[in-house]
């Protein structure tokens, strides 16, 4: 089975992008959120990347509560 990036429905604060990236790479979502904050405030590109991923990435519909 091939891994696919999807927005997280479990580990999300705003759109599930950071949680989805963390699940895909199997790392802590806090590290991903810190990286996005550095990209946003340091370079200004993080916000655009976050919004694009939020719009284009599919949601993880396989989650059962």
PDB file of N, CA and C in Angstrom:
ATOM      1  N   UNK A   1       0.835  -1.181   0.000  1.00  0.00           N
ATOM      2  CA  UNK A   1       0.000   0.000   0.000  1.00  0.00           C
ATOM      3  C   UNK A   1       0.882   1.246   0.000  1.00  0.00           C
ATOM      4  N   UNK A   2       0.594   2.170  -0.872  1.00  0.00           N
ATOM      5  CA  UNK A   2       1.402   3.371  -1.018  1.00  0.00           C
ATOM      6  C   UNK A   2       0.898   4.464  -0.088  1.00  0.00           C
ATOM      7  N   UNK A   3       1.845   5.155   0.562  1.00  0.00           N
ATOM      8  CA  UNK A   3       1.491   6.272   1.428  1.00  0.00           C
ATOM      9  C   UNK A   3       1.066   7.468   0.592  1.00  0.00           C
ATOM     10  N   UNK A   4       0.056   8.193   1.080  1.00  0.00           N
ATOM     11  CA  UNK A   4      -0.410   9.385   0.389  1.00  0.00           C
ATOM     12  C   UNK A   4      -0.633  10.480   1.422  1.00  0.00           C
ATOM     13  N   UNK A   5      -0.228  11.702   1.076  1.00  0.00           N
ATOM     14  CA  UNK A   5      -0.441  12.838   1.975  1.00  0.00           C
ATOM     15  C   UNK A   5      -1.908  13.229   1.959  1.00  0.00           C
ATOM     16  N   UNK A   6      -2.482  13.349   3.166  1.00  0.00           N
ATOM     17  CA  UNK A   6      -3.867  13.799   3.313  1.00  0.00           C
ATOM     18  C   UNK A   6      -3.940  14.732   4.514  1.00  0.00           C
ATOM     19  N   UNK A   7      -4.899  15.619   4.491  1.00  0.00           N
ATOM     20  CA  UNK A   7      -5.129  16.502   5.623  1.00  0.00           C
ATOM     21  C   UNK A   7      -5.583  15.669   6.812  1.00  0.00           C
ATOM     22  N   UNK A   8      -5.054  15.973   7.967  1.00  0.00           N
ATOM     23  CA  UNK A   8      -5.421  15.234   9.168  1.00  0.00           C
ATOM     24  C   UNK A   8      -6.751  15.729   9.719  1.00  0.00           C
ATOM     25  N   UNK A   9      -7.596  14.802  10.122  1.00  0.00           N
ATOM     26  CA  UNK A   9      -8.844  15.173  10.791  1.00  0.00           C
ATOM     27  C   UNK A   9      -8.721  14.996  12.295  1.00  0.00           C
ATOM     28  N   UNK A  10      -7.655  14.333  12.734  1.00  0.00           N
ATOM     29  CA  UNK A  10      -7.431  14.085  14.154  1.00  0.00           C
ATOM     30  C   UNK A  10      -6.526  15.151  14.757  1.00  0.00           C
ATOM     31  N   UNK A  11      -5.386  15.387  14.127  1.00  0.00           N
ATOM     32  CA  UNK A  11      -4.368  16.300  14.657  1.00  0.00           C
ATOM     33  C   UNK A  11      -4.398  17.586  13.841  1.00  0.00           C
ATOM     34  N   UNK A  12      -5.403  18.425  14.095  1.00  0.00           N
ATOM     35  CA  UNK A  12      -5.481  19.676  13.353  1.00  0.00           C
ATOM     36  C   UNK A  12      -5.800  20.825  14.295  1.00  0.00           C
ATOM     37  N   UNK A  13      -5.229  21.958  13.981  1.00  0.00           N
ATOM     38  CA  UNK A  13      -5.508  23.195  14.712  1.00  0.00           C
ATOM     39  C   UNK A  13      -6.302  24.152  13.826  1.00  0.00           C
ATOM     40  N   UNK A  14      -5.913  24.277  12.561  1.00  0.00           N
ATOM     41  CA  UNK A  14      -6.609  25.156  11.627  1.00  0.00           C
ATOM     42  C   UNK A  14      -7.170  24.321  10.472  1.00  0.00           C
ATOM     43  N   UNK A  15      -6.303  23.814   9.629  1.00  0.00           N
ATOM     44  CA  UNK A  15      -6.769  23.099   8.453  1.00  0.00           C
ATOM     45  C   UNK A  15      -6.354  21.645   8.380  1.00  0.00           C
ATOM     46  N   UNK A  16      -5.480  21.218   9.260  1.00  0.00           N
ATOM     47  CA  UNK A  16      -5.016  19.842   9.242  1.00  0.00           C
ATOM     48  C   UNK A  16      -3.781  19.616   8.399  1.00  0.00           C
ATOM     49  N   UNK A  17      -3.189  20.691   7.884  1.00  0.00           N
ATOM     50  CA  UNK A  17      -2.016  20.565   7.019  1.00  0.00           C
ATOM     51  C   UNK A  17      -0.807  20.069   7.811  1.00  0.00           C
ATOM     52  N   UNK A  18      -0.502  20.701   8.909  1.00  0.00           N
ATOM     53  CA  UNK A  18       0.668  20.307   9.706  1.00  0.00           C
ATOM     54  C   UNK A  18       0.502  18.901  10.267  1.00  0.00           C
ATOM     55  N   UNK A  19      -0.703  18.586  10.725  1.00  0.00           N
ATOM     56  CA  UNK A  19      -0.964  17.239  11.226  1.00  0.00           C
ATOM     57  C   UNK A  19      -0.826  16.200  10.128  1.00  0.00           C
ATOM     58  N   UNK A  20      -1.273  16.517   8.929  1.00  0.00           N
ATOM     59  CA  UNK A  20      -1.133  15.602   7.800  1.00  0.00           C
ATOM     60  C   UNK A  20       0.312  15.382   7.407  1.00  0.00           C
ATOM     61  N   UNK A  21       1.097  16.442   7.398  1.00  0.00           N
ATOM     62  CA  UNK A  21       2.527  16.316   7.089  1.00  0.00           C
ATOM     63  C   UNK A  21       3.216  15.483   8.157  1.00  0.00           C
ATOM     64  N   UNK A  22       2.874  15.722   9.419  1.00  0.00           N
ATOM     65  CA  UNK A  22       3.466  14.965  10.519  1.00  0.00           C
ATOM     66  C   UNK A  22       3.107  13.486  10.423  1.00  0.00           C
ATOM     67  N   UNK A  23       1.861  13.176  10.083  1.00  0.00           N
ATOM     68  CA  UNK A  23       1.457  11.776   9.928  1.00  0.00           C
ATOM     69  C   UNK A  23       2.173  11.135   8.745  1.00  0.00           C
ATOM     70  N   UNK A  24       2.327  11.853   7.663  1.00  0.00           N
ATOM     71  CA  UNK A  24       2.986  11.320   6.475  1.00  0.00           C
ATOM     72  C   UNK A  24       4.443  10.966   6.750  1.00  0.00           C
ATOM     73  N   UNK A  25       5.161  11.877   7.419  1.00  0.00           N
ATOM     74  CA  UNK A  25       6.580  11.643   7.706  1.00  0.00           C
ATOM     75  C   UNK A  25       6.816  10.977   9.057  1.00  0.00           C
ATOM     76  N   UNK A  26       5.751  10.687   9.798  1.00  0.00           N
ATOM     77  CA  UNK A  26       5.809  10.041  11.102  1.00  0.00           C
ATOM     78  C   UNK A  26       6.725  10.794  12.075  1.00  0.00           C
ATOM     79  N   UNK A  27       6.468  12.104  12.189  1.00  0.00           N
ATOM     80  CA  UNK A  27       7.187  12.951  13.135  1.00  0.00           C
ATOM     81  C   UNK A  27       6.159  13.698  13.986  1.00  0.00           C
ATOM     82  N   UNK A  28       6.631  14.389  14.988  1.00  0.00           N
ATOM     83  CA  UNK A  28       5.755  15.145  15.869  1.00  0.00           C
ATOM     84  C   UNK A  28       5.205  16.371  15.138  1.00  0.00           C
ATOM     85  N   UNK A  29       3.915  16.610  15.279  1.00  0.00           N
ATOM     86  CA  UNK A  29       3.287  17.731  14.575  1.00  0.00           C
ATOM     87  C   UNK A  29       3.773  19.081  15.093  1.00  0.00           C
ATOM     88  N   UNK A  30       4.244  19.136  16.320  1.00  0.00           N
ATOM     89  CA  UNK A  30       4.786  20.387  16.852  1.00  0.00           C
ATOM     90  C   UNK A  30       6.001  20.838  16.038  1.00  0.00           C
ATOM     91  N   UNK A  31       6.834  19.905  15.621  1.00  0.00           N
ATOM     92  CA  UNK A  31       8.000  20.259  14.802  1.00  0.00           C
ATOM     93  C   UNK A  31       7.571  20.846  13.461  1.00  0.00           C
ATOM     94  N   UNK A  32       6.530  20.301  12.876  1.00  0.00           N
ATOM     95  CA  UNK A  32       6.031  20.806  11.596  1.00  0.00           C
ATOM     96  C   UNK A  32       5.445  22.204  11.777  1.00  0.00           C
ATOM     97  N   UNK A  33       4.709  22.407  12.866  1.00  0.00           N
ATOM     98  CA  UNK A  33       4.125  23.731  13.132  1.00  0.00           C
ATOM     99  C   UNK A  33       5.215  24.775  13.356  1.00  0.00           C
ATOM    100  N   UNK A  34       6.266  24.412  14.058  1.00  0.00           N
ATOM    101  CA  UNK A  34       7.379  25.334  14.273  1.00  0.00           C
ATOM    102  C   UNK A  34       8.054  25.662  12.942  1.00  0.00           C
ATOM    103  N   UNK A  35       8.224  24.656  12.088  1.00  0.00           N
ATOM    104  CA  UNK A  35       8.832  24.893  10.768  1.00  0.00           C
ATOM    105  C   UNK A  35       7.983  25.844   9.939  1.00  0.00           C
ATOM    106  N   UNK A  36       6.659  25.682   9.980  1.00  0.00           N
ATOM    107  CA  UNK A  36       5.791  26.596   9.241  1.00  0.00           C
ATOM    108  C   UNK A  36       5.864  28.005   9.814  1.00  0.00           C
ATOM    109  N   UNK A  37       5.946  28.137  11.129  1.00  0.00           N
ATOM    110  CA  UNK A  37       6.079  29.472  11.727  1.00  0.00           C
ATOM    111  C   UNK A  37       7.382  30.145  11.312  1.00  0.00           C
ATOM    112  N   UNK A  38       8.456  29.375  11.241  1.00  0.00           N
ATOM    113  CA  UNK A  38       9.735  29.921  10.789  1.00  0.00           C
ATOM    114  C   UNK A  38       9.622  30.367   9.330  1.00  0.00           C
ATOM    115  N   UNK A  39       8.965  29.554   8.506  1.00  0.00           N
ATOM    116  CA  UNK A  39       8.785  29.925   7.098  1.00  0.00           C
ATOM    117  C   UNK A  39       7.905  31.160   6.945  1.00  0.00           C
ATOM    118  N   UNK A  40       6.881  31.270   7.787  1.00  0.00           N
ATOM    119  CA  UNK A  40       5.975  32.420   7.690  1.00  0.00           C
ATOM    120  C   UNK A  40       6.664  33.697   8.125  1.00  0.00           C
ATOM    121  N   UNK A  41       7.260  33.680   9.310  1.00  0.00           N
ATOM    122  CA  UNK A  41       7.846  34.911   9.853  1.00  0.00           C
ATOM    123  C   UNK A  41       9.256  35.180   9.349  1.00  0.00           C
ATOM    124  N   UNK A  42       9.972  34.150   8.958  1.00  0.00           N
ATOM    125  CA  UNK A  42      11.338  34.339   8.491  1.00  0.00           C
ATOM    126  C   UNK A  42      11.436  34.659   7.015  1.00  0.00           C
ATOM    127  N   UNK A  43      10.637  33.951   6.212  1.00  0.00           N
ATOM    128  CA  UNK A  43      10.772  34.088   4.767  1.00  0.00           C
ATOM    129  C   UNK A  43       9.488  34.567   4.088  1.00  0.00           C
ATOM    130  N   UNK A  44       8.347  34.398   4.745  1.00  0.00           N
ATOM    131  CA  UNK A  44       7.083  34.833   4.182  1.00  0.00           C
ATOM    132  C   UNK A  44       6.439  33.850   3.226  1.00  0.00           C
ATOM    133  N   UNK A  45       7.062  32.692   3.010  1.00  0.00           N
ATOM    134  CA  UNK A  45       6.529  31.725   2.064  1.00  0.00           C
ATOM    135  C   UNK A  45       5.657  30.661   2.717  1.00  0.00           C
ATOM    136  N   UNK A  46       5.732  30.526   4.011  1.00  0.00           N
ATOM    137  CA  UNK A  46       5.005  29.480   4.712  1.00  0.00           C
ATOM    138  C   UNK A  46       3.502  29.627   4.630  1.00  0.00           C
ATOM    139  N   UNK A  47       3.002  30.845   4.685  1.00  0.00           N
ATOM    140  CA  UNK A  47       1.561  31.069   4.637  1.00  0.00           C
ATOM    141  C   UNK A  47       0.992  30.668   3.278  1.00  0.00           C
ATOM    142  N   UNK A  48       1.680  31.021   2.221  1.00  0.00           N
ATOM    143  CA  UNK A  48       1.237  30.637   0.880  1.00  0.00           C
ATOM    144  C   UNK A  48       1.257  29.117   0.718  1.00  0.00           C
ATOM    145  N   UNK A  49       2.315  28.474   1.190  1.00  0.00           N
ATOM    146  CA  UNK A  49       2.409  27.016   1.104  1.00  0.00           C
ATOM    147  C   UNK A  49       1.304  26.356   1.914  1.00  0.00           C
ATOM    148  N   UNK A  50       1.026  26.860   3.108  1.00  0.00           N
ATOM    149  CA  UNK A  50      -0.022  26.302   3.962  1.00  0.00           C
ATOM    150  C   UNK A  50      -1.388  26.414   3.282  1.00  0.00           C
ATOM    151  N   UNK A  51      -1.690  27.582   2.737  1.00  0.00           N
ATOM    152  CA  UNK A  51      -2.986  27.796   2.091  1.00  0.00           C
ATOM    153  C   UNK A  51      -3.135  26.901   0.861  1.00  0.00           C
ATOM    154  N   UNK A  52      -2.078  26.782   0.066  1.00  0.00           N
ATOM    155  CA  UNK A  52      -2.148  25.921  -1.115  1.00  0.00           C
ATOM    156  C   UNK A  52      -2.357  24.454  -0.732  1.00  0.00           C
ATOM    157  N   UNK A  53      -1.638  23.990   0.275  1.00  0.00           N
ATOM    158  CA  UNK A  53      -1.823  22.613   0.722  1.00  0.00           C
ATOM    159  C   UNK A  53      -3.218  22.404   1.297  1.00  0.00           C
ATOM    160  N   UNK A  54      -3.735  23.384   2.003  1.00  0.00           N
ATOM    161  CA  UNK A  54      -5.062  23.292   2.598  1.00  0.00           C
ATOM    162  C   UNK A  54      -6.134  23.173   1.508  1.00  0.00           C
ATOM    163  N   UNK A  55      -5.950  23.897   0.411  1.00  0.00           N
ATOM    164  CA  UNK A  55      -6.924  23.879  -0.678  1.00  0.00           C
ATOM    165  C   UNK A  55      -6.783  22.620  -1.533  1.00  0.00           C
ATOM    166  N   UNK A  56      -5.550  22.232  -1.848  1.00  0.00           N
ATOM    167  CA  UNK A  56      -5.318  21.177  -2.829  1.00  0.00           C
ATOM    168  C   UNK A  56      -5.281  19.754  -2.265  1.00  0.00           C
ATOM    169  N   UNK A  57      -4.909  19.593  -1.025  1.00  0.00           N
ATOM    170  CA  UNK A  57      -4.744  18.246  -0.465  1.00  0.00           C
ATOM    171  C   UNK A  57      -6.100  17.635  -0.101  1.00  0.00           C
ATOM    172  N   UNK A  58      -6.240  16.333  -0.317  1.00  0.00           N
ATOM    173  CA  UNK A  58      -7.500  15.682   0.047  1.00  0.00           C
ATOM    174  C   UNK A  58      -7.579  15.459   1.553  1.00  0.00           C
ATOM    175  N   UNK A  59      -8.805  15.368   2.070  1.00  0.00           N
ATOM    176  CA  UNK A  59      -9.017  15.081   3.485  1.00  0.00           C
ATOM    177  C   UNK A  59      -8.911  13.574   3.710  1.00  0.00           C
ATOM    178  N   UNK A  60      -8.507  13.213   4.922  1.00  0.00           N
ATOM    179  CA  UNK A  60      -8.429  11.805   5.302  1.00  0.00           C
ATOM    180  C   UNK A  60      -9.824  11.361   5.732  1.00  0.00           C
ATOM    181  N   UNK A  61     -10.549  10.715   4.847  1.00  0.00           N
ATOM    182  CA  UNK A  61     -11.909  10.296   5.115  1.00  0.00           C
ATOM    183  C   UNK A  61     -11.989   8.904   5.729  1.00  0.00           C
ATOM    184  N   UNK A  62     -10.849   8.272   5.992  1.00  0.00           N
ATOM    185  CA  UNK A  62     -10.824   6.931   6.549  1.00  0.00           C
ATOM    186  C   UNK A  62     -10.845   6.908   8.067  1.00  0.00           C
ATOM    187  N   UNK A  63     -10.944   8.053   8.669  1.00  0.00           N
ATOM    188  CA  UNK A  63     -10.926   8.152  10.141  1.00  0.00           C
ATOM    189  C   UNK A  63     -12.282   7.747  10.709  1.00  0.00           C
ATOM    190  N   UNK A  64     -12.262   6.848  11.665  1.00  0.00           N
ATOM    191  CA  UNK A  64     -13.483   6.442  12.359  1.00  0.00           C
ATOM    192  C   UNK A  64     -13.343   6.801  13.831  1.00  0.00           C
ATOM    193  N   UNK A  65     -14.220   7.653  14.366  1.00  0.00           N
ATOM    194  CA  UNK A  65     -14.091   8.070  15.783  1.00  0.00           C
ATOM    195  C   UNK A  65     -14.396   6.958  16.747  1.00  0.00           C
TER     196      UNK A  65
END
